[in-house]
PDB file of C-alpha atoms in Angstrom:
ATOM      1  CA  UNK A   1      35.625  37.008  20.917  1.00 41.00           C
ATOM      2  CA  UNK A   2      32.435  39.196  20.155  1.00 46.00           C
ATOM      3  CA  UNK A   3      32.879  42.505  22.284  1.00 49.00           C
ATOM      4  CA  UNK A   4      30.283  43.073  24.375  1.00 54.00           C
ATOM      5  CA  UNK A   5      28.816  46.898  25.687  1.00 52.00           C
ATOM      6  CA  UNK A   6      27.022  47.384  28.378  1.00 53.00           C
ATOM      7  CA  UNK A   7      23.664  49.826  28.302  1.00 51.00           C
ATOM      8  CA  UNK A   8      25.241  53.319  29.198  1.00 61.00           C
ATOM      9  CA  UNK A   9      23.336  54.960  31.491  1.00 61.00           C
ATOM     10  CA  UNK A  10      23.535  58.210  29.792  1.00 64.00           C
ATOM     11  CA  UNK A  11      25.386  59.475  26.812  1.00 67.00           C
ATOM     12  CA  UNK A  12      28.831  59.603  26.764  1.00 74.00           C
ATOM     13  CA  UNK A  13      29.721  62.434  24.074  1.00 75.00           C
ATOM     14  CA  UNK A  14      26.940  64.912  24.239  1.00 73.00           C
ATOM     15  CA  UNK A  15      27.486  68.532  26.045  1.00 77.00           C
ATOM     16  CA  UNK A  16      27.661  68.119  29.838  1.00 77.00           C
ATOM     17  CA  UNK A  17      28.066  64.550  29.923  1.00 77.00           C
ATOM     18  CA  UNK A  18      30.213  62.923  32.615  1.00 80.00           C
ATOM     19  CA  UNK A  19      33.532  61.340  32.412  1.00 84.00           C
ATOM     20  CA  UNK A  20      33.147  57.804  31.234  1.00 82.00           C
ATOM     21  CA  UNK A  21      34.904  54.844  32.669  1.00 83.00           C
ATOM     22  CA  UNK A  22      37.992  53.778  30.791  1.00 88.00           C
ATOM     23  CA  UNK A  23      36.816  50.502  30.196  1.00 85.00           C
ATOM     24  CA  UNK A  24      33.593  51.949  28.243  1.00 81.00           C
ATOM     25  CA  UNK A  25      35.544  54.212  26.297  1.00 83.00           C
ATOM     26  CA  UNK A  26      37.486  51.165  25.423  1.00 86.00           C
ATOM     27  CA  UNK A  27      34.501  49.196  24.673  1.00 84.00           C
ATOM     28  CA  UNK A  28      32.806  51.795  22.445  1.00 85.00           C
ATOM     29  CA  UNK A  29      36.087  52.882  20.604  1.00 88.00           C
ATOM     30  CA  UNK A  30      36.348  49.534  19.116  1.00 90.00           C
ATOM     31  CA  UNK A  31      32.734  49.592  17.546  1.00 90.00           C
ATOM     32  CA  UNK A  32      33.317  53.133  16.308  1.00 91.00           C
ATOM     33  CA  UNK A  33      36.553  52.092  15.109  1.00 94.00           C
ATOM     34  CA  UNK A  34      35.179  48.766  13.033  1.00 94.00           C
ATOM     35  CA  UNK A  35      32.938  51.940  11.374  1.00 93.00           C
ATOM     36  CA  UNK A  36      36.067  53.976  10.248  1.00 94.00           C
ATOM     37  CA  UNK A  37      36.187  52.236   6.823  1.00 95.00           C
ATOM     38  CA  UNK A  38      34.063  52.884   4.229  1.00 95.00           C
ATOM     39  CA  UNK A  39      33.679  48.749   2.966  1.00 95.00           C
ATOM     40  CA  UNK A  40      32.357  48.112   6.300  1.00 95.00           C
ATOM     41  CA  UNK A  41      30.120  51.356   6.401  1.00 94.00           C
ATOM     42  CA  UNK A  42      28.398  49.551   2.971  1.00 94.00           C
ATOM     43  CA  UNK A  43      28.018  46.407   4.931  1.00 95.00           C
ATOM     44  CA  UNK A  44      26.125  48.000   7.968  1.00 94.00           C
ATOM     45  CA  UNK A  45      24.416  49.394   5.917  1.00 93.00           C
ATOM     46  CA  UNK A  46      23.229  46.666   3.302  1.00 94.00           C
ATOM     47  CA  UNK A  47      22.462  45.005   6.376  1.00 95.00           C
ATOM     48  CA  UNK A  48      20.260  47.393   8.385  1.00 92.00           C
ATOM     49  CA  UNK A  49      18.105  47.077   4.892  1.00 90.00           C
ATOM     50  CA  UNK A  50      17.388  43.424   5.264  1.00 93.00           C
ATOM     51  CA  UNK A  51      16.911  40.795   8.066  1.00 93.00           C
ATOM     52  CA  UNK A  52      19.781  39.079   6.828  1.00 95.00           C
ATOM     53  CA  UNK A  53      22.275  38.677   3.795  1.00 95.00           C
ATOM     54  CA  UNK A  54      24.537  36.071   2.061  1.00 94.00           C
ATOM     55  CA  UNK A  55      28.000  36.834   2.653  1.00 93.00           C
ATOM     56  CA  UNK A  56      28.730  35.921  -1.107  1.00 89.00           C
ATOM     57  CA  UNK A  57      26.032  39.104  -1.997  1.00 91.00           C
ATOM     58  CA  UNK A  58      29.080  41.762  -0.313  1.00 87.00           C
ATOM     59  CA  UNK A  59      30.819  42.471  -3.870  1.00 80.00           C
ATOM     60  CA  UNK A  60      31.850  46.316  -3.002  1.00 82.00           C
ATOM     61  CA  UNK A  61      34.198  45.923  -5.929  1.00 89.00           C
ATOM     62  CA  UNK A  62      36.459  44.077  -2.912  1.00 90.00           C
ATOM     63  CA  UNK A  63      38.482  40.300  -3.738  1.00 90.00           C
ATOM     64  CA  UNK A  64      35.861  37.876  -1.136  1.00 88.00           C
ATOM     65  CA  UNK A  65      39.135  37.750   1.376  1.00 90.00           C
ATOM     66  CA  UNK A  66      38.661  41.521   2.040  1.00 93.00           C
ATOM     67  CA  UNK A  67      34.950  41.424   2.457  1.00 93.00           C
ATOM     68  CA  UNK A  68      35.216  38.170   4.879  1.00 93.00           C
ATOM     69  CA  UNK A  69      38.316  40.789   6.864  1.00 95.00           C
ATOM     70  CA  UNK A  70      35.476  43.305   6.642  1.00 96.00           C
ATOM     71  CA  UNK A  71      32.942  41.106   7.664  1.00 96.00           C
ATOM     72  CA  UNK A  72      35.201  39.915  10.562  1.00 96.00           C
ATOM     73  CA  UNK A  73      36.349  42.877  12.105  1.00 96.00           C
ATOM     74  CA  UNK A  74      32.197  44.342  12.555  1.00 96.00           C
ATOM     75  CA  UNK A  75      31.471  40.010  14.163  1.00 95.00           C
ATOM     76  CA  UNK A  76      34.200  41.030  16.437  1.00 94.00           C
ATOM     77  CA  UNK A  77      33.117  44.546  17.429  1.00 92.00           C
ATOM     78  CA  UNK A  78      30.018  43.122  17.827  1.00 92.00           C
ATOM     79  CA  UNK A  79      28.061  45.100  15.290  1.00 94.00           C
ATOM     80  CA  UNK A  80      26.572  42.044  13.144  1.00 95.00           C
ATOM     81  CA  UNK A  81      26.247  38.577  13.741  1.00 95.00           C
ATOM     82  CA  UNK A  82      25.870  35.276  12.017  1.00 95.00           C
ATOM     83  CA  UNK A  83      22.293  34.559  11.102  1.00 95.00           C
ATOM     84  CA  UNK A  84      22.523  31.104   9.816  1.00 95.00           C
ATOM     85  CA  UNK A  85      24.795  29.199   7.521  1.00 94.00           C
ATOM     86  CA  UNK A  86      23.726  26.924   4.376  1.00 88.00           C
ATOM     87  CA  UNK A  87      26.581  24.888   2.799  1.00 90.00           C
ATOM     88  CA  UNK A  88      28.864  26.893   2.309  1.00 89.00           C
ATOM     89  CA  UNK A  89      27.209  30.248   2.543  1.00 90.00           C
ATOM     90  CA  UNK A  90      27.063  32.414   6.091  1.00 95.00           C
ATOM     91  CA  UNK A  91      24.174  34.630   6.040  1.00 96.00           C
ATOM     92  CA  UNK A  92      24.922  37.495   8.531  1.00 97.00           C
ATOM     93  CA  UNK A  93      22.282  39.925   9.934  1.00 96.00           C
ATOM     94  CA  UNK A  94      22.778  43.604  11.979  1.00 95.00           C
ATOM     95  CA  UNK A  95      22.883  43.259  16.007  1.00 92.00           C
ATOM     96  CA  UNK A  96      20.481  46.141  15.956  1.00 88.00           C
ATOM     97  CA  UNK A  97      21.022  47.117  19.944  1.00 87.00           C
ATOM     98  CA  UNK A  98      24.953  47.538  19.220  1.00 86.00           C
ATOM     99  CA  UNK A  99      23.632  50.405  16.613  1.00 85.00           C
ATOM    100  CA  UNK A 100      21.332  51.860  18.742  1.00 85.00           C
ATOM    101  CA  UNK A 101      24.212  51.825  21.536  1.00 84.00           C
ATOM    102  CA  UNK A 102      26.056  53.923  19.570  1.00 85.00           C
ATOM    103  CA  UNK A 103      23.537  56.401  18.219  1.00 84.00           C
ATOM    104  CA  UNK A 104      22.787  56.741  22.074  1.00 81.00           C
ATOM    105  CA  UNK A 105      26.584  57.190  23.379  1.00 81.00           C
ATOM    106  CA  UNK A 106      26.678  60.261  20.901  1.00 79.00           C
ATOM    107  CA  UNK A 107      23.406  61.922  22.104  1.00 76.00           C
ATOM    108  CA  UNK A 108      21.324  60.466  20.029  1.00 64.00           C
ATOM    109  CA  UNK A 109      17.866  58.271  21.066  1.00 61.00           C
ATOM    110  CA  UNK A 110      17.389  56.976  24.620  1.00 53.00           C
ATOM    111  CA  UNK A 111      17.888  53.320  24.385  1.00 52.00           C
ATOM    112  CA  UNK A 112      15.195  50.748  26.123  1.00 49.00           C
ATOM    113  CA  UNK A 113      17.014  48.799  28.747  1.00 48.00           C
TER     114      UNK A 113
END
């Protein structure tokens, strides 16, 4: 089940902000947490690169079981998506908004609604 964030209304973890609503801490804890590895870091950011990339083209030195985890956790956070599949191969591509919803929950950009 893909995690889904609703547009904050104003950032969460810049100075002043207001207390945020358990359930949207929740909610953007779990994306920051599918960041907190380095593997999945690399994938993000091969991704943000391109429109969209073969799953088999995520060596990272890693065994393919521990790039498809990788790949798995960020699907679930919500962070990428699949793109398309051909045969065998699942393409995946960046769900640019979740980004963006982060960069704006730490102060960053104002986010288009």
């Amino acid at each position: 089940m893909q995690a889904q964030l609703k547009i904050l209304n104003q950032p969460c973890c810049s100075p002043g902000a207001p207390p945020l609503p358990r359930d949207d801490a929740e909610r953007l804890a779990a994306r920051f947490k599918a960041l907190a590895d380095p593997a999945r870091v690399a994938i993000v950011n091969r991704l943000a690169g391109a429109d969209e990339v073969c799953a088999c083209e995520f060596s990272l030195g890693l065994s393919q079981p521990t790039v498809s985890h990788h790949l798995r956790v960020l699907r679930e956070a919500g962070l990428i998506e699949v793109a398309r599949k051909r045969g065998t191969w699942i393409h995946y591509r960046l769900v640019p908004e979740a980004v963006e919803q982060l960069a704006y929950a730490l102060g960053g950009r104002a986010v288009a609604s």
